[in-house]
Amino acid sequence: MKFKFLGTGGAFDIDYGNSAALVEFKDQTILLDCGFTVYPTLRKHQLTRGITYILLTHLHNDHTGSLANILLHCYYFNTHCRPTILYPDDDFRDELYEFLRFQLQKPEQYVDFAPLSEVPGIIALDTFGLHAEKLQSYAFIFEEEDGDRVVYSGDLGQPDALFAYLRGMPPKATTIYHDITFSEENIAHTYYKKLIPLAQDYQIYGYHCDPLKNPTDNPLPLVFNQPELMLPARLQEAVN
Ligand SMILES: [Zn+2]
Ligand SMILES: [Zn+2]
């Protein structure tokens, strides 16, 4: 299993791109979230072609803003590339369909929908209302039979349920990519000081933030500072 982040910024940190990743999982490529900066990033790195599945944490624009562009691009330009959107439950599938219907009229022309259970090894943890009031959101847990466990928090202001769930799972080396805020007033995301004690049990990396605002007393590593988790710098340079 391999995560390559396409961006690690928060909704307004455009210099770092919307938080999203390409996940190599069981020989498939999963696009995990696709905010408004993701389509241009995929195009620049010529990565639109290999996407098998699309998985979304929630419908905020910094996580879905270029979904329609990506589907249209694959439909018109990438022969033999028709991504499938994986949905954790029927209600979220209906929300997604309606979201796309305004943009594509007939979403099924451009994309297939399949239940997440089609790809064994991915658990969706329902985090409804824990990021924004009355908003459906999910954290995802990826696990290969003989490999490590990797958690992607999505946007999550109250992480207690996620960690309670993880504590109930069989012990295993676990890497957690967790959204993080450096402002205690920001209740939509997890304040970094809440995560510090949890780093004893898990390898936690922060994302969905502006790395320039990282306080000096934050011991948690940021995804942004891990070259092996980011698109290769060589590719980024080639674009500029
Ligand atoms: Zn976000
Ligand atoms: Zn959000």
CSV table of C-alpha atoms and ligand atoms in Angstrom, one decimal:
chain,number,residue,atom,x,y,z
A,1,MET,CA,0.0,0.0,0.0
A,2,LYS,CA,1.4,3.4,-0.9
A,3,PHE,CA,0.0,6.9,-0.4
A,4,LYS,CA,1.1,9.8,-2.6
A,5,PHE,CA,-0.4,13.1,-1.6
A,6,LEU,CA,-1.6,15.4,-4.3
A,7,GLY,CA,-1.9,18.3,-1.8
A,8,THR,CA,-1.9,18.8,1.9
A,9,GLY,CA,-3.5,22.2,2.4
A,10,GLY,CA,-6.6,23.3,4.1
A,11,ALA,CA,-9.6,24.7,2.2
A,12,PHE,CA,-7.9,28.1,1.9
A,13,ASP,CA,-4.2,27.1,1.7
A,14,ILE,CA,-4.1,27.0,-2.1
A,15,ASP,CA,-0.2,27.1,-2.2
A,16,TYR,CA,-0.2,23.5,-0.9
A,17,GLY,CA,-3.1,22.1,-2.9
A,18,ASN,CA,-6.3,20.6,-1.6
A,19,SER,CA,-5.7,17.6,0.6
A,20,ALA,CA,-6.0,14.5,-1.5
A,21,ALA,CA,-4.0,11.4,-2.3
A,22,LEU,CA,-3.5,8.6,-4.8
A,23,VAL,CA,-3.5,5.3,-3.0
A,24,GLU,CA,-2.0,2.2,-4.5
A,25,PHE,CA,-4.0,-0.6,-2.9
A,26,LYS,CA,-4.1,-4.2,-4.0
A,27,ASP,CA,-2.9,-3.3,-7.5
A,28,GLN,CA,-5.6,-0.7,-7.9
A,29,THR,CA,-5.2,3.1,-7.8
A,30,ILE,CA,-7.7,4.9,-5.7
A,31,LEU,CA,-8.1,8.7,-5.9
A,32,LEU,CA,-8.9,9.8,-2.3
A,33,ASP,CA,-10.8,13.1,-2.5
A,34,CYS,CA,-10.6,15.5,-5.5
A,35,GLY,CA,-10.9,19.1,-4.5
A,36,PHE,CA,-10.7,22.0,-6.9
A,37,THR,CA,-6.9,21.9,-7.2
A,38,VAL,CA,-6.7,18.1,-7.9
A,39,TYR,CA,-7.7,18.0,-11.5
A,40,PRO,CA,-5.0,20.5,-12.5
A,41,THR,CA,-2.4,18.6,-10.4
A,42,LEU,CA,-3.4,15.3,-12.0
A,43,ARG,CA,-3.1,16.8,-15.5
A,44,LYS,CA,0.3,18.4,-14.8
A,45,HIS,CA,1.6,15.0,-13.7
A,46,GLN,CA,-0.2,13.0,-16.4
A,47,LEU,CA,-1.9,10.9,-13.7
A,48,THR,CA,-5.5,11.0,-14.9
A,49,ARG,CA,-5.2,7.7,-16.8
A,50,GLY,CA,-4.5,5.2,-14.0
A,51,ILE,CA,-7.4,6.0,-11.7
A,52,THR,CA,-9.5,2.9,-11.0
A,53,TYR,CA,-11.6,4.1,-8.1
A,54,ILE,CA,-12.6,7.4,-6.5
A,55,LEU,CA,-13.3,7.6,-2.8
A,56,LEU,CA,-14.6,10.7,-1.1
A,57,THR,CA,-14.5,11.7,2.5
A,58,HIS,CA,-17.3,14.3,2.2
A,59,LEU,CA,-18.8,16.8,-0.2
A,60,HIS,CA,-17.1,20.0,0.7
A,61,ASN,CA,-15.6,21.8,-2.3
A,62,ASP,CA,-12.0,21.3,-1.3
A,63,HIS,CA,-12.7,17.6,-1.4
A,64,THR,CA,-14.9,17.3,-4.5
A,65,GLY,CA,-14.5,20.6,-6.5
A,66,SER,CA,-12.9,19.0,-9.5
A,67,LEU,CA,-14.7,15.6,-9.4
A,68,ALA,CA,-16.8,16.4,-12.5
A,69,ASN,CA,-13.8,17.7,-14.4
A,70,ILE,CA,-11.9,14.5,-13.8
A,71,LEU,CA,-14.9,12.3,-14.9
A,72,LEU,CA,-15.4,14.4,-18.0
A,73,HIS,CA,-11.7,14.2,-18.8
A,74,CYS,CA,-11.6,10.5,-18.5
A,75,TYR,CA,-14.7,10.1,-20.6
A,76,TYR,CA,-13.6,12.3,-23.5
A,77,PHE,CA,-9.8,11.7,-23.5
A,78,ASN,CA,-8.8,8.6,-21.7
A,79,THR,CA,-9.8,5.5,-23.6
A,80,HIS,CA,-10.3,2.5,-21.3
A,81,CYS,CA,-10.3,4.7,-18.2
A,82,ARG,CA,-13.7,4.8,-16.5
A,83,PRO,CA,-13.3,5.4,-12.8
A,84,THR,CA,-15.7,3.9,-10.4
A,85,ILE,CA,-16.9,5.9,-7.4
A,86,LEU,CA,-16.9,3.7,-4.2
A,87,TYR,CA,-19.7,4.6,-1.8
A,88,PRO,CA,-19.8,3.6,1.9
A,89,ASP,CA,-23.6,3.5,2.1
A,90,ASP,CA,-26.7,4.1,0.0
A,91,ASP,CA,-27.5,7.5,1.5
A,92,PHE,CA,-24.1,8.9,0.6
A,93,ARG,CA,-24.4,7.4,-2.9
A,94,ASP,CA,-27.7,9.3,-3.4
A,95,GLU,CA,-26.1,12.5,-2.1
A,96,LEU,CA,-23.2,12.0,-4.5
A,97,TYR,CA,-25.4,11.3,-7.4
A,98,GLU,CA,-27.5,14.4,-6.8
A,99,PHE,CA,-24.3,16.5,-6.4
A,100,LEU,CA,-23.1,15.2,-9.8
A,101,ARG,CA,-26.5,15.4,-11.4
A,102,PHE,CA,-26.4,19.2,-11.3
A,103,GLN,CA,-23.1,19.2,-13.1
A,104,LEU,CA,-23.3,16.2,-15.5
A,105,GLN,CA,-27.1,15.7,-15.9
A,106,LYS,CA,-26.6,11.9,-16.3
A,107,PRO,CA,-23.7,11.0,-14.0
A,108,GLU,CA,-24.0,7.3,-15.0
A,109,GLN,CA,-22.9,8.2,-18.5
A,110,TYR,CA,-19.4,9.2,-17.1
A,111,VAL,CA,-18.9,7.1,-14.0
A,112,ASP,CA,-19.9,3.8,-12.3
A,113,PHE,CA,-20.9,3.6,-8.7
A,114,ALA,CA,-20.0,0.6,-6.6
A,115,PRO,CA,-20.3,-0.2,-2.9
A,116,LEU,CA,-17.1,0.1,-0.9
A,117,SER,CA,-17.4,-3.5,-0.1
A,118,GLU,CA,-16.3,-4.2,-3.7
A,119,VAL,CA,-12.7,-3.5,-2.5
A,120,PRO,CA,-12.2,-5.7,0.6
A,121,GLY,CA,-9.8,-4.2,3.1
A,122,ILE,CA,-11.2,-0.6,3.3
A,123,ILE,CA,-13.4,0.3,6.3
A,124,ALA,CA,-15.4,3.5,6.2
A,125,LEU,CA,-16.0,5.0,9.6
A,126,ASP,CA,-19.1,7.2,9.7
A,127,THR,CA,-18.1,10.6,11.2
A,128,PHE,CA,-21.5,12.3,10.5
A,129,GLY,CA,-21.6,15.7,12.2
A,130,LEU,CA,-18.1,15.4,13.6
A,131,HIS,CA,-16.6,17.8,11.0
A,132,ALA,CA,-19.5,20.1,10.3
A,133,GLU,CA,-23.0,20.2,11.6
A,134,LYS,CA,-25.4,17.7,9.9
A,135,LEU,CA,-22.7,16.9,7.3
A,136,GLN,CA,-22.0,13.4,6.2
A,137,SER,CA,-18.3,12.6,6.4
A,138,TYR,CA,-16.1,9.5,6.7
A,139,ALA,CA,-12.7,8.4,7.8
A,140,PHE,CA,-11.2,5.5,6.0
A,141,ILE,CA,-9.1,2.6,7.3
A,142,PHE,CA,-7.0,0.7,4.8
A,143,GLU,CA,-5.7,-2.7,5.7
A,144,GLU,CA,-3.9,-5.3,3.6
A,145,GLU,CA,-3.9,-8.9,5.0
A,146,ASP,CA,-0.1,-9.0,5.7
A,147,GLY,CA,0.6,-5.3,5.7
A,148,ASP,CA,0.2,-2.3,8.0
A,149,ARG,CA,-3.0,-0.4,8.7
A,150,VAL,CA,-3.3,3.1,7.3
A,151,VAL,CA,-6.0,5.6,8.4
A,152,TYR,CA,-7.1,8.7,6.6
A,153,SER,CA,-9.1,10.9,8.9
A,154,GLY,CA,-10.8,13.1,6.3
A,155,ASP,CA,-11.9,16.4,7.8
A,156,LEU,CA,-12.7,15.6,11.5
A,157,GLY,CA,-13.1,18.1,14.3
A,158,GLN,CA,-13.9,15.5,17.0
A,159,PRO,CA,-11.5,12.5,16.6
A,160,ASP,CA,-12.5,10.6,19.7
A,161,ALA,CA,-14.8,8.1,17.9
A,162,LEU,CA,-12.1,7.3,15.4
A,163,PHE,CA,-9.6,6.5,18.0
A,164,ALA,CA,-12.1,4.5,20.1
A,165,TYR,CA,-12.7,2.5,17.0
A,166,LEU,CA,-9.0,1.9,16.4
A,167,ARG,CA,-8.5,0.8,20.0
A,168,GLY,CA,-11.2,-1.8,19.4
A,169,MET,CA,-9.3,-3.3,16.4
A,170,PRO,CA,-6.7,-6.0,16.7
A,171,PRO,CA,-3.4,-4.4,17.5
A,172,LYS,CA,-1.3,-3.7,14.5
A,173,ALA,CA,1.3,-1.1,13.4
A,174,THR,CA,-0.9,1.8,12.4
A,175,THR,CA,-0.1,5.0,10.4
A,176,ILE,CA,-2.6,7.8,10.7
A,177,TYR,CA,-2.9,10.7,8.3
A,178,HIS,CA,-4.9,13.1,10.4
A,179,ASP,CA,-6.3,16.6,9.5
A,180,ILE,CA,-4.9,19.1,11.9
A,181,THR,CA,-5.4,22.7,12.9
A,182,PHE,CA,-3.1,25.0,14.8
A,183,SER,CA,-6.0,27.2,16.0
A,184,GLU,CA,-7.9,26.0,19.0
A,185,GLU,CA,-11.0,28.0,17.9
A,186,ASN,CA,-11.2,26.0,14.7
A,187,ILE,CA,-13.7,23.3,15.7
A,188,ALA,CA,-14.0,21.8,12.2
A,189,HIS,CA,-10.6,20.2,12.4
A,190,THR,CA,-8.6,18.5,15.2
A,191,TYR,CA,-6.4,20.8,17.3
A,192,TYR,CA,-2.9,19.5,17.2
A,193,LYS,CA,-2.5,19.3,21.0
A,194,LYS,CA,-5.4,16.7,21.1
A,195,LEU,CA,-3.3,14.4,18.9
A,196,ILE,CA,0.0,14.6,20.7
A,197,PRO,CA,-0.8,12.1,23.5
A,198,LEU,CA,-2.1,9.6,20.9
A,199,ALA,CA,1.2,9.7,19.0
A,200,GLN,CA,2.5,7.2,21.7
A,201,ASP,CA,0.4,4.5,20.1
A,202,TYR,CA,0.2,5.5,16.5
A,203,GLN,CA,2.4,7.0,13.8
A,204,ILE,CA,0.5,10.2,13.2
A,205,TYR,CA,1.1,12.7,10.4
A,206,GLY,CA,-0.8,16.0,10.2
A,207,TYR,CA,-2.2,17.3,7.0
A,208,HIS,CA,-4.9,19.8,5.8
A,209,CYS,CA,-3.0,22.7,7.1
A,210,ASP,CA,-0.6,25.5,6.3
A,211,PRO,CA,2.9,24.2,7.2
A,212,LEU,CA,4.1,27.8,7.6
A,213,LYS,CA,1.8,28.1,10.6
A,214,ASN,CA,3.2,25.0,12.3
A,215,PRO,CA,4.0,26.0,15.9
A,216,THR,CA,7.4,25.2,17.3
A,217,ASP,CA,6.0,23.1,20.1
A,218,ASN,CA,4.2,20.7,17.7
A,219,PRO,CA,6.1,17.4,17.7
A,220,LEU,CA,3.8,15.7,15.1
A,221,PRO,CA,5.4,15.4,11.7
A,222,LEU,CA,3.4,16.9,8.8
A,223,VAL,CA,2.8,15.0,5.6
A,224,PHE,CA,4.0,18.1,3.7
A,225,ASN,CA,7.5,17.6,5.1
A,226,GLN,CA,7.8,13.9,4.1
A,227,PRO,CA,9.1,13.8,0.5
A,228,GLU,CA,8.3,10.0,0.2
A,229,LEU,CA,4.6,10.8,0.8
A,230,MET,CA,4.4,13.6,-1.8
A,231,LEU,CA,4.5,13.5,-5.6
A,232,PRO,CA,8.2,13.4,-6.6
A,233,ALA,CA,9.8,16.8,-6.6
A,234,ARG,CA,11.4,16.0,-9.9
A,235,LEU,CA,8.0,15.8,-11.5
A,236,GLN,CA,6.9,19.0,-9.8
A,237,GLU,CA,10.0,20.8,-11.0
A,238,ALA,CA,9.4,19.5,-14.6
A,239,VAL,CA,6.1,21.3,-14.5
A,240,ASN,CA,7.3,24.6,-13.3
B,1,ZN,ZN,-11.3,20.2,3.9
B,2,ZN,ZN,-14.6,19.8,5.0
